mmCIF file of N, CA and C in Angstrom:
data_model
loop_
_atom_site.group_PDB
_atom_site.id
_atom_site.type_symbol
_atom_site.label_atom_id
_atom_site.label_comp_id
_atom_site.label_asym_id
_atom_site.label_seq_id
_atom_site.Cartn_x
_atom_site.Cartn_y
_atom_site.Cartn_z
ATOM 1 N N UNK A 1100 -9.846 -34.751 -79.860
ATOM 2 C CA UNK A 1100 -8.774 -34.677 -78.883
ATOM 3 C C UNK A 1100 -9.375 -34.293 -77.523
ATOM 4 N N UNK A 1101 -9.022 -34.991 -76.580
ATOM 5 C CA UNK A 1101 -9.547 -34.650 -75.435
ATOM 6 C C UNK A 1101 -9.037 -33.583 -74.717
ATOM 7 N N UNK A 1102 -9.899 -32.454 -74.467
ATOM 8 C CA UNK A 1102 -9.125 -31.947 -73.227
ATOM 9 C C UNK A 1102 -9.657 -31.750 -71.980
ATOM 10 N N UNK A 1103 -9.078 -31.377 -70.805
ATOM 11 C CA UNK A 1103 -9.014 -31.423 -69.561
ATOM 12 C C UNK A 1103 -8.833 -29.968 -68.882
ATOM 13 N N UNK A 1104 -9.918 -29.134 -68.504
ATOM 14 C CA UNK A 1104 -9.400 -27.597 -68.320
ATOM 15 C C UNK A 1104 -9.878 -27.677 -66.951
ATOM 16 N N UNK A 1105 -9.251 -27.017 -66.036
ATOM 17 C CA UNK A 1105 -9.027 -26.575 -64.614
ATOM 18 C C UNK A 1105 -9.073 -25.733 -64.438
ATOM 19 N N UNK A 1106 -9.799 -25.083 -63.368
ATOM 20 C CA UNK A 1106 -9.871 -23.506 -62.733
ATOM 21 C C UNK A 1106 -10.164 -23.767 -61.388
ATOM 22 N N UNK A 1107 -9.793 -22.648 -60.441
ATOM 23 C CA UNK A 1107 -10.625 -22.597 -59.310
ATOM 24 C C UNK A 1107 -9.142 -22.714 -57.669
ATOM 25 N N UNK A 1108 -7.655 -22.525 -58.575
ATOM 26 C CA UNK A 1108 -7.090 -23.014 -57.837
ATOM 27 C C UNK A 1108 -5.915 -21.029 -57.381
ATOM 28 N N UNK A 1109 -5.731 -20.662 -56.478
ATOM 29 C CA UNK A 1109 -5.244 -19.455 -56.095
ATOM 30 C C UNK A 1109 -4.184 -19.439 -54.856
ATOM 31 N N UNK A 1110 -4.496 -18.566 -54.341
ATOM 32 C CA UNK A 1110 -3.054 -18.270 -53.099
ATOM 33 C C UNK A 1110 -4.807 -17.753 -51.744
ATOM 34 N N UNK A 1111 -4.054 -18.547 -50.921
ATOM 35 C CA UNK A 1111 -5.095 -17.855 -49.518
ATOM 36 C C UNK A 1111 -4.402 -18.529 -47.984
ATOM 37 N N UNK A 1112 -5.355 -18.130 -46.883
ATOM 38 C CA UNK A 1112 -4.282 -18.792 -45.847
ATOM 39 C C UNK A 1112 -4.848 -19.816 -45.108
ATOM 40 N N UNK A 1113 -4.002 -20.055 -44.371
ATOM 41 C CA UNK A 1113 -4.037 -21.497 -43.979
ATOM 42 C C UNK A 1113 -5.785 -21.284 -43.081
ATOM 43 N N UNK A 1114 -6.370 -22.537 -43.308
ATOM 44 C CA UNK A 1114 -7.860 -22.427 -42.832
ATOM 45 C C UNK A 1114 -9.187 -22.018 -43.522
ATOM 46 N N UNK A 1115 -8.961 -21.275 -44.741
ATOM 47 C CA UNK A 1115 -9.797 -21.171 -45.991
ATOM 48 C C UNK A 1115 -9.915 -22.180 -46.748
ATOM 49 N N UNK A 1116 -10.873 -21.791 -47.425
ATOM 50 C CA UNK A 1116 -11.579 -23.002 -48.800
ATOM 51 C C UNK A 1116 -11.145 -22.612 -50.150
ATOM 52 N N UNK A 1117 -11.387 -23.616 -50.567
ATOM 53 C CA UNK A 1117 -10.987 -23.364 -52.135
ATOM 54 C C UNK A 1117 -12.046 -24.202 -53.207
ATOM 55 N N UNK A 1118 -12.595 -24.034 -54.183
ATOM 56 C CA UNK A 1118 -13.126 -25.370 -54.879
ATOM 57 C C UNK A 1118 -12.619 -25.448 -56.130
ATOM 58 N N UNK A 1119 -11.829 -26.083 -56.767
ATOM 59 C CA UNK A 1119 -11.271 -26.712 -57.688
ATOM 60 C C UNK A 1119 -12.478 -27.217 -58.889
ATOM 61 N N UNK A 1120 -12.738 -26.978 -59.973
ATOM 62 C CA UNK A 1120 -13.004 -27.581 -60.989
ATOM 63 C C UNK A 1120 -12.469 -28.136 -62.369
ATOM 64 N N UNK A 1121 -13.069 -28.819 -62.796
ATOM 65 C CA UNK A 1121 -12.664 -29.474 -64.181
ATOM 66 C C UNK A 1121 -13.347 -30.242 -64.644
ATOM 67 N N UNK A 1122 -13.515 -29.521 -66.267
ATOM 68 C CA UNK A 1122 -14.453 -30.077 -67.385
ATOM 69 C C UNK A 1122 -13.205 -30.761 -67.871
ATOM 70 N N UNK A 1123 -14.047 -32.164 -69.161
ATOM 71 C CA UNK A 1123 -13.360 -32.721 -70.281
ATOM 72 C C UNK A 1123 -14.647 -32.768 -70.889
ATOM 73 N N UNK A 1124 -13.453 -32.081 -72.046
ATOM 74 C CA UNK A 1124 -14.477 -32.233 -73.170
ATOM 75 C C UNK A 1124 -13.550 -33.020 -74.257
ATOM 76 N N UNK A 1125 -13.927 -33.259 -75.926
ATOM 77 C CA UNK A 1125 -13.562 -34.037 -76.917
ATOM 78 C C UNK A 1125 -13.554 -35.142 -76.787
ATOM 79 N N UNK A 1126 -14.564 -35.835 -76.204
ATOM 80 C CA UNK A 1126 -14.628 -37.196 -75.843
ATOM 81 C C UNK A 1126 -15.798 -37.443 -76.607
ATOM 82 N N UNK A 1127 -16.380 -39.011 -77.014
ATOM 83 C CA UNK A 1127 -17.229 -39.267 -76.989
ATOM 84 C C UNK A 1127 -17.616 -40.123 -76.166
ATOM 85 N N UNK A 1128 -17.056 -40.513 -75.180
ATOM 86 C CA UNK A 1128 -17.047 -41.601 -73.868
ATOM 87 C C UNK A 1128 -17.200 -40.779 -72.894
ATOM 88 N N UNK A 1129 -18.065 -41.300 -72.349
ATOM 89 C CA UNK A 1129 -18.419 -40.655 -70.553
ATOM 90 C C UNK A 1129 -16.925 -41.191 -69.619
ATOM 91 N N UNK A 1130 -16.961 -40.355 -68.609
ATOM 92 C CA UNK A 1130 -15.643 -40.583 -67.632
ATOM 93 C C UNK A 1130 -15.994 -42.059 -67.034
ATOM 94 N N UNK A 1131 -15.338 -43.001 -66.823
ATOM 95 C CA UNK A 1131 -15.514 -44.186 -65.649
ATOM 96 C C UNK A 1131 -15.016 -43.046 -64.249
ATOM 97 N N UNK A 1132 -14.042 -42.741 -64.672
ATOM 98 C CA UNK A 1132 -13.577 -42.081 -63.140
ATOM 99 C C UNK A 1132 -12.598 -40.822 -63.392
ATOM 100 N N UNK A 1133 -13.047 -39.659 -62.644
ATOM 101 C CA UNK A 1133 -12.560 -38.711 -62.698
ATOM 102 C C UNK A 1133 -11.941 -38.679 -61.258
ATOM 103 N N UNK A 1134 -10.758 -37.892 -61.019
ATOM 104 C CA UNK A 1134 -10.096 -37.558 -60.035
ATOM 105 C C UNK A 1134 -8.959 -36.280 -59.595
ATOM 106 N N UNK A 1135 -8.625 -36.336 -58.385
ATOM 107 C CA UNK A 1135 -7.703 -35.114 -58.513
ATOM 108 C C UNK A 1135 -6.182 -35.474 -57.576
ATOM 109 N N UNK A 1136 -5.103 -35.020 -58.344
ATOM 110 C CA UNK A 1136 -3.481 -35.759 -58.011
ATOM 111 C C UNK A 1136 -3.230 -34.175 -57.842
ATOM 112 N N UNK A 1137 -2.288 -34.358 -56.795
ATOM 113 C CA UNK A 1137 -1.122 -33.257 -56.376
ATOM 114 C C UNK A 1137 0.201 -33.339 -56.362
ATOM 115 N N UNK A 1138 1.014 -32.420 -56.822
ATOM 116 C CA UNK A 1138 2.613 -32.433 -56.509
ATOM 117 C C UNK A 1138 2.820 -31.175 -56.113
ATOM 118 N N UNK A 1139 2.976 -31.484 -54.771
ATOM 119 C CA UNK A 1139 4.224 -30.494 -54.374
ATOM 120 C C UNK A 1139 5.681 -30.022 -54.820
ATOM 121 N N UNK A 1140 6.176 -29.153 -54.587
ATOM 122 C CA UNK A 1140 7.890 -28.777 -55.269
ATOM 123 C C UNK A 1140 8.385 -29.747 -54.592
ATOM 124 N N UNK A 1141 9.189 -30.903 -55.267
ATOM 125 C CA UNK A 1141 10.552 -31.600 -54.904
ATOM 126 C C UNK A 1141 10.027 -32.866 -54.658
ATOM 127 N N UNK A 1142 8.669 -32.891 -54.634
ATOM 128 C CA UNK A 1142 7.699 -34.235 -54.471
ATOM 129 C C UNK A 1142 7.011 -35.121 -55.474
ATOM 130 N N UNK A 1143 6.870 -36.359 -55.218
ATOM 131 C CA UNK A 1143 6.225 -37.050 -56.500
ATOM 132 C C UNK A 1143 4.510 -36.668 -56.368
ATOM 133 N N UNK A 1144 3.625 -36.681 -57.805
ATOM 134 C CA UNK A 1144 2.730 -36.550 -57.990
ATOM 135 C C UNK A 1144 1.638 -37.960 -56.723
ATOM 136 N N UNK A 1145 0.774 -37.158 -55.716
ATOM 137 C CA UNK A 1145 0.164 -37.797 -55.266
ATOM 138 C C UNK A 1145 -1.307 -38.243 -55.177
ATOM 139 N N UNK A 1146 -1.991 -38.836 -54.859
ATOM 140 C CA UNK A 1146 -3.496 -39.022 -55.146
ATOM 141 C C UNK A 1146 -4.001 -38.152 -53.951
ATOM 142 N N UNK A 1147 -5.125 -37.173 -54.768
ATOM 143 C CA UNK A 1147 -5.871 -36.700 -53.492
ATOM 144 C C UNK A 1147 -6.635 -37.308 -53.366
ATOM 145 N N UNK A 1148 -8.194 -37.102 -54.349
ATOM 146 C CA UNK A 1148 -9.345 -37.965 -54.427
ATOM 147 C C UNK A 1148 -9.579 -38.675 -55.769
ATOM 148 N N UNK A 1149 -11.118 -39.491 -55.545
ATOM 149 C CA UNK A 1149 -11.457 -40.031 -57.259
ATOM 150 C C UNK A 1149 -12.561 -40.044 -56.691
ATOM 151 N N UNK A 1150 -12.999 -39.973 -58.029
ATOM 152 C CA UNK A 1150 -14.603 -40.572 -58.101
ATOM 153 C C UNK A 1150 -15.388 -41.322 -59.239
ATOM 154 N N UNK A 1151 -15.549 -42.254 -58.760
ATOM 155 C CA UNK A 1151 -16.141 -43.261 -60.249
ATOM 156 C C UNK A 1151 -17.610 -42.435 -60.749
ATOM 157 N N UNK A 1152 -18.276 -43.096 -61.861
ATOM 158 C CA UNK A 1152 -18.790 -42.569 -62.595
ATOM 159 C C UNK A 1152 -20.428 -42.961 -62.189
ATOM 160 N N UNK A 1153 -20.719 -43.895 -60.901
ATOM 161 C CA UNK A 1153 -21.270 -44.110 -60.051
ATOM 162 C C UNK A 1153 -21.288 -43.966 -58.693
ATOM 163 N N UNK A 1154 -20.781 -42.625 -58.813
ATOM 164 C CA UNK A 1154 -19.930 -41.973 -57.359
ATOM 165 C C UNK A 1154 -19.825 -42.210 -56.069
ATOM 166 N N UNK A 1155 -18.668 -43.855 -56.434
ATOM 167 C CA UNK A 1155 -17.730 -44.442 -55.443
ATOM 168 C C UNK A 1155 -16.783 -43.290 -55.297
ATOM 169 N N UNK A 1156 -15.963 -42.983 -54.210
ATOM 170 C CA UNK A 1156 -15.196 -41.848 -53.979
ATOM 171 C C UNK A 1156 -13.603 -42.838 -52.907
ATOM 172 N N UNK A 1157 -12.712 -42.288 -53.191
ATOM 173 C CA UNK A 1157 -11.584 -42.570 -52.583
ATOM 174 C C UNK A 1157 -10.634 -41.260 -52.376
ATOM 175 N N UNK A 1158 -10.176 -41.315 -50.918
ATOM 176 C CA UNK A 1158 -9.548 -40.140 -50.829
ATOM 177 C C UNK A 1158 -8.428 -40.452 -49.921
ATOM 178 N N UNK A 1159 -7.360 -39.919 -50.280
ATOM 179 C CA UNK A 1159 -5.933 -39.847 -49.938
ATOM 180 C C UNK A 1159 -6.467 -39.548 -48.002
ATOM 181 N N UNK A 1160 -5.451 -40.505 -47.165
ATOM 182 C CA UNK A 1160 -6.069 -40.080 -45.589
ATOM 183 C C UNK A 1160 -5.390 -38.828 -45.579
ATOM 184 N N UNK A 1161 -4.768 -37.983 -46.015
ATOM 185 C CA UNK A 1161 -4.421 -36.270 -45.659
ATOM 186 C C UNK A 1161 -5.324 -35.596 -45.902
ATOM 187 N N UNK A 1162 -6.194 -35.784 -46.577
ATOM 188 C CA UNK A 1162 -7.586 -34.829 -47.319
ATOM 189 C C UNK A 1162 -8.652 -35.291 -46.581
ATOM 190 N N UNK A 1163 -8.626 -36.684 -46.109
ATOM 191 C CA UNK A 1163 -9.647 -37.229 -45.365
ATOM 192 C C UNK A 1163 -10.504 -35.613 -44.999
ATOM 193 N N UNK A 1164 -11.878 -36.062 -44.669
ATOM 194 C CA UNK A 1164 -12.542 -35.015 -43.685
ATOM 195 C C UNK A 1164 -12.587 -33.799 -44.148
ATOM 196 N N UNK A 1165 -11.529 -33.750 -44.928
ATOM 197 C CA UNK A 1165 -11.597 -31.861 -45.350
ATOM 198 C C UNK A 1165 -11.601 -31.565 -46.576
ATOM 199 N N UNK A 1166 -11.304 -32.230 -47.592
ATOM 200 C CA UNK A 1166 -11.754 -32.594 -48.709
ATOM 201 C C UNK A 1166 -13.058 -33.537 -49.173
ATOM 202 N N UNK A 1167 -13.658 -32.679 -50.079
ATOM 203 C CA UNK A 1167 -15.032 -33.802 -50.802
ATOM 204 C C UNK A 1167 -15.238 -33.560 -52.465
ATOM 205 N N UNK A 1168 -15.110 -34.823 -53.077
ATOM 206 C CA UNK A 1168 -15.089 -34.174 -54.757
ATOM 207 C C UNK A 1168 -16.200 -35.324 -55.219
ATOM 208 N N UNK A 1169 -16.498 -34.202 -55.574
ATOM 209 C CA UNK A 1169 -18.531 -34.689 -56.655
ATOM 210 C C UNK A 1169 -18.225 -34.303 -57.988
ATOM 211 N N UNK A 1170 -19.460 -35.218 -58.603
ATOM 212 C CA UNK A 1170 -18.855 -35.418 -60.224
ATOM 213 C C UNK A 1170 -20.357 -34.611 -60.500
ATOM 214 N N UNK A 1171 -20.041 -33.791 -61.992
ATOM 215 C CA UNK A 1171 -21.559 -33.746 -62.925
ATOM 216 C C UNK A 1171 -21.188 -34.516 -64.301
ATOM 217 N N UNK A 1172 -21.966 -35.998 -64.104
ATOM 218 C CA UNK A 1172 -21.631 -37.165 -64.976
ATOM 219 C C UNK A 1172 -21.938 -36.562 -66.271
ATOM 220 N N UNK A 1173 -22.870 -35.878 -66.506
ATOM 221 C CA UNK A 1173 -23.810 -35.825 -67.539
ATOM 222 C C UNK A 1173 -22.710 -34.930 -68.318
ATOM 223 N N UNK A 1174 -21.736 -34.031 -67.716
ATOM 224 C CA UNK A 1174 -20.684 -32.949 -68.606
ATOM 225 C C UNK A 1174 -19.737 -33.347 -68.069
ATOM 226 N N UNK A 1175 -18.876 -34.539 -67.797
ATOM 227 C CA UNK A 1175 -17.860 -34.804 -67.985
ATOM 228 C C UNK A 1175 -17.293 -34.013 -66.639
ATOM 229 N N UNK A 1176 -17.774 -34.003 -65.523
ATOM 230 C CA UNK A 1176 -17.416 -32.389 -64.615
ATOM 231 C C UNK A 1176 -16.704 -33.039 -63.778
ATOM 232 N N UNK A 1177 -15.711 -32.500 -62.686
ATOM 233 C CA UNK A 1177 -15.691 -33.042 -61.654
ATOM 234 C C UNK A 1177 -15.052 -31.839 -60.636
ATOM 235 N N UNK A 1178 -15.599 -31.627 -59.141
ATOM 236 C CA UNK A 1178 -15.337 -30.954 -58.800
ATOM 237 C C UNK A 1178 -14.138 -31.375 -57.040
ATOM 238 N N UNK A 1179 -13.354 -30.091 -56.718
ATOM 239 C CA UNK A 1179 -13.035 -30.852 -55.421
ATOM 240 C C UNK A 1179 -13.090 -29.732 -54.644
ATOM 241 N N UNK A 1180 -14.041 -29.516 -53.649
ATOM 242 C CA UNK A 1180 -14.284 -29.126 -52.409
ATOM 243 C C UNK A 1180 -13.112 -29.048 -51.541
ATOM 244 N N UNK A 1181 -12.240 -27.708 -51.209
ATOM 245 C CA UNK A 1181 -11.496 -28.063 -50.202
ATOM 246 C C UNK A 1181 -11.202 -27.073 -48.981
ATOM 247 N N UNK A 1182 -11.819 -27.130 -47.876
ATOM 248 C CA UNK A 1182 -12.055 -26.528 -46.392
ATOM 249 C C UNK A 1182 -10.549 -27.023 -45.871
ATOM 250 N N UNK A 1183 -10.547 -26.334 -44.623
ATOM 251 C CA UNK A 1183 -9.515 -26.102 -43.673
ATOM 252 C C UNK A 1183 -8.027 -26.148 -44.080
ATOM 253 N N UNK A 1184 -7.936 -26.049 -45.109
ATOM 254 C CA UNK A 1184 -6.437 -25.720 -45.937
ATOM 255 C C UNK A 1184 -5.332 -25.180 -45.132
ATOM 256 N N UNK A 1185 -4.191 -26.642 -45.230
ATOM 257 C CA UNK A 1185 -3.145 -26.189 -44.167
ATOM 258 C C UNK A 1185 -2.062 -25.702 -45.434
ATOM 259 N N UNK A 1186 -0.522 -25.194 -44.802
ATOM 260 C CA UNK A 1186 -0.242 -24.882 -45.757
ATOM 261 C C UNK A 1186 0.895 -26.352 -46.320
ATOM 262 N N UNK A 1187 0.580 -27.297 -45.863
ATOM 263 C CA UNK A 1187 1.277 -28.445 -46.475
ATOM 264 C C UNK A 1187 -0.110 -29.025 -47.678
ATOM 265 N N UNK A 1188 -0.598 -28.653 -47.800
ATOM 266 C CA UNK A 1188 -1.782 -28.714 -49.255
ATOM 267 C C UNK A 1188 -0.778 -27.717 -50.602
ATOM 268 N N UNK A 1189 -0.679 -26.815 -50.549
ATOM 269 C CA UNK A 1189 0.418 -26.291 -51.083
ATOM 270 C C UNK A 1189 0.587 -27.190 -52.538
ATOM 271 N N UNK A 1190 0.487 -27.203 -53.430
ATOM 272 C CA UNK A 1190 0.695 -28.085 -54.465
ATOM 273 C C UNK A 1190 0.143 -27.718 -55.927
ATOM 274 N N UNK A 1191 0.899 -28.394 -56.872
ATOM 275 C CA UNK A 1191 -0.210 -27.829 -58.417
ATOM 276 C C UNK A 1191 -1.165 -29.117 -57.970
ATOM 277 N N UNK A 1192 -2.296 -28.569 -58.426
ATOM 278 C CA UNK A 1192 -3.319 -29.821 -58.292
ATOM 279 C C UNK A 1192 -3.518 -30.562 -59.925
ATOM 280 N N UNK A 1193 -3.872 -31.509 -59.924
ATOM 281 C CA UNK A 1193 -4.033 -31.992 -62.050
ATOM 282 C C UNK A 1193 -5.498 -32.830 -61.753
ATOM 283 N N UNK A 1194 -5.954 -32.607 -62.758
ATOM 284 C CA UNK A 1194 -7.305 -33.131 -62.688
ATOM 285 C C UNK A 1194 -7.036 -34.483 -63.981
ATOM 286 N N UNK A 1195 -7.662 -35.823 -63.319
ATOM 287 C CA UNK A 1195 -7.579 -36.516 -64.109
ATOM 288 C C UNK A 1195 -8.613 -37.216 -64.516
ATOM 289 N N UNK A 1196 -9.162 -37.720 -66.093
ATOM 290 C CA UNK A 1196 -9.963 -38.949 -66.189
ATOM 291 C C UNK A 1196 -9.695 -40.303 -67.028
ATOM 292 N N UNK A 1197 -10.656 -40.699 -66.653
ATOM 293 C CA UNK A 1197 -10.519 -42.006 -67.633
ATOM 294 C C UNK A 1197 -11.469 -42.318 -68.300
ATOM 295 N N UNK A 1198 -10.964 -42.336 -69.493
ATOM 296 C CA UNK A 1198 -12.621 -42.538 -70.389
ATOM 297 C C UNK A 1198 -11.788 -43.609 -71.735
ATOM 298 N N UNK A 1199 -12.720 -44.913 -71.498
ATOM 299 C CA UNK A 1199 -12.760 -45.974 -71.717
ATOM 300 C C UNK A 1199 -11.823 -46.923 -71.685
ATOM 301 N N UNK A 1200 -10.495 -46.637 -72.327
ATOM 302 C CA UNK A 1200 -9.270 -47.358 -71.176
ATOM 303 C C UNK A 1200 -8.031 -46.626 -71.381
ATOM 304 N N UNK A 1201 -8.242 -44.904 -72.317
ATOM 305 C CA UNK A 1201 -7.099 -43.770 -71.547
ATOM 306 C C UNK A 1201 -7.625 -43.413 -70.561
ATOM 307 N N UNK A 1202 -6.251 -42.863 -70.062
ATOM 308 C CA UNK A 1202 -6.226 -41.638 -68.648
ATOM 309 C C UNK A 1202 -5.446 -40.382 -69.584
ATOM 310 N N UNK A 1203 -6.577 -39.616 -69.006
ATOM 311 C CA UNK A 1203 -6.224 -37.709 -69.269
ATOM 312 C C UNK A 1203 -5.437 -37.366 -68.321
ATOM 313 N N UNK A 1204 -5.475 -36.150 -68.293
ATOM 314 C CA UNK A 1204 -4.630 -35.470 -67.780
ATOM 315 C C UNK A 1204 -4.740 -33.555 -68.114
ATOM 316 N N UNK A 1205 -5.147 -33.201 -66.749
ATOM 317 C CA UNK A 1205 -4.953 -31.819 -67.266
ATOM 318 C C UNK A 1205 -3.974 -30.562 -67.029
ATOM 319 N N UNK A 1206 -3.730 -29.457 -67.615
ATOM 320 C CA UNK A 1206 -2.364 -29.097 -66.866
ATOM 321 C C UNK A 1206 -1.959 -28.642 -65.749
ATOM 322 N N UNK A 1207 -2.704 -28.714 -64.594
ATOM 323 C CA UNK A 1207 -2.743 -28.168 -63.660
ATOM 324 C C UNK A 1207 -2.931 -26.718 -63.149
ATOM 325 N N UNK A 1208 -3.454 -26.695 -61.882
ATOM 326 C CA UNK A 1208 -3.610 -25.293 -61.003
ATOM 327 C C UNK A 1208 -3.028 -25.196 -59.889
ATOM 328 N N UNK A 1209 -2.453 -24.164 -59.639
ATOM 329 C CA UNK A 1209 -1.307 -23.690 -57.946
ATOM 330 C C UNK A 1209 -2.256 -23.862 -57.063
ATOM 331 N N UNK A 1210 -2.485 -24.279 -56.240
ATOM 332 C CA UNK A 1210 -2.914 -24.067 -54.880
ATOM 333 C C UNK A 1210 -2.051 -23.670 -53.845
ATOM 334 N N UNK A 1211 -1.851 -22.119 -53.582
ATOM 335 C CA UNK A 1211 -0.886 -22.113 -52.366
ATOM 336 C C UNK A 1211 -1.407 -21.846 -50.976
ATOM 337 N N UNK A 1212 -1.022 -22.354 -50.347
ATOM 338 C CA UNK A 1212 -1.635 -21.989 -48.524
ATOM 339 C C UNK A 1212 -0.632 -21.227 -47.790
ATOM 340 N N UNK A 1213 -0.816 -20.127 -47.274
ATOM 341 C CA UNK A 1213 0.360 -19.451 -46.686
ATOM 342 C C UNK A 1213 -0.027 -19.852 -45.056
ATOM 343 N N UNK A 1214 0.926 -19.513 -44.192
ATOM 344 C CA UNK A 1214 0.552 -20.143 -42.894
ATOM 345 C C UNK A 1214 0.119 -18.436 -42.008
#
């Protein structure tokens, strides 16, 4: 059974960093692409970043520049780097992968930004 564990996500103020991680483990398939989705309260789940498993990277233009997420292929890792935190970042973050043609899913972490 695969799982998907997250840490790294807290309360701080607007203009601080944060770095987000997440392992999967119970796989026997390496990730094609790991990534990280946000929902805000009252909002649909959105794309922040991804990163393929040959670390192509795509990132939502709100994170542009201030967000950066790197993978450790070899453990299933993926991490997301995040500087200048406004407080519209504010969101559970979910870490997701894909390994071979499911998508995971993990249960998420708060990220709050106070202003």
């Amino acid at each position: 059974q695969v799982q998907l564990v997250e840490s790294g996500g807290g309360l701080l103020q607007a203009g601080g960093s944060l770095r987000l991680s997440c392992a999967a483990s119970g796989s026997s398939f390496s990730a094609r692409a790991m990534g990280w989705y946000r929902q805000a309260p009252g909002k649909q789940r959105e794309l922040g970043a991804t990163i393929t498993s040959n670390g192509n990277t795509n990132y939502a233009d709100s994170v542009k520049g201030r967000f950066t997420i790197s993978n450790a292929n070899a453990k299933n890792t993926v991490y997301l780097q995040m500087n200048s935190l406004k407080p519209e970042d504010t969101a559970v973050y979910y870490c997701q992968a894909v390994m071979y043609t499911l998508t995971y899913w993990g249960q998420g972490t708060q990220v709050t930004v106070s202003s």
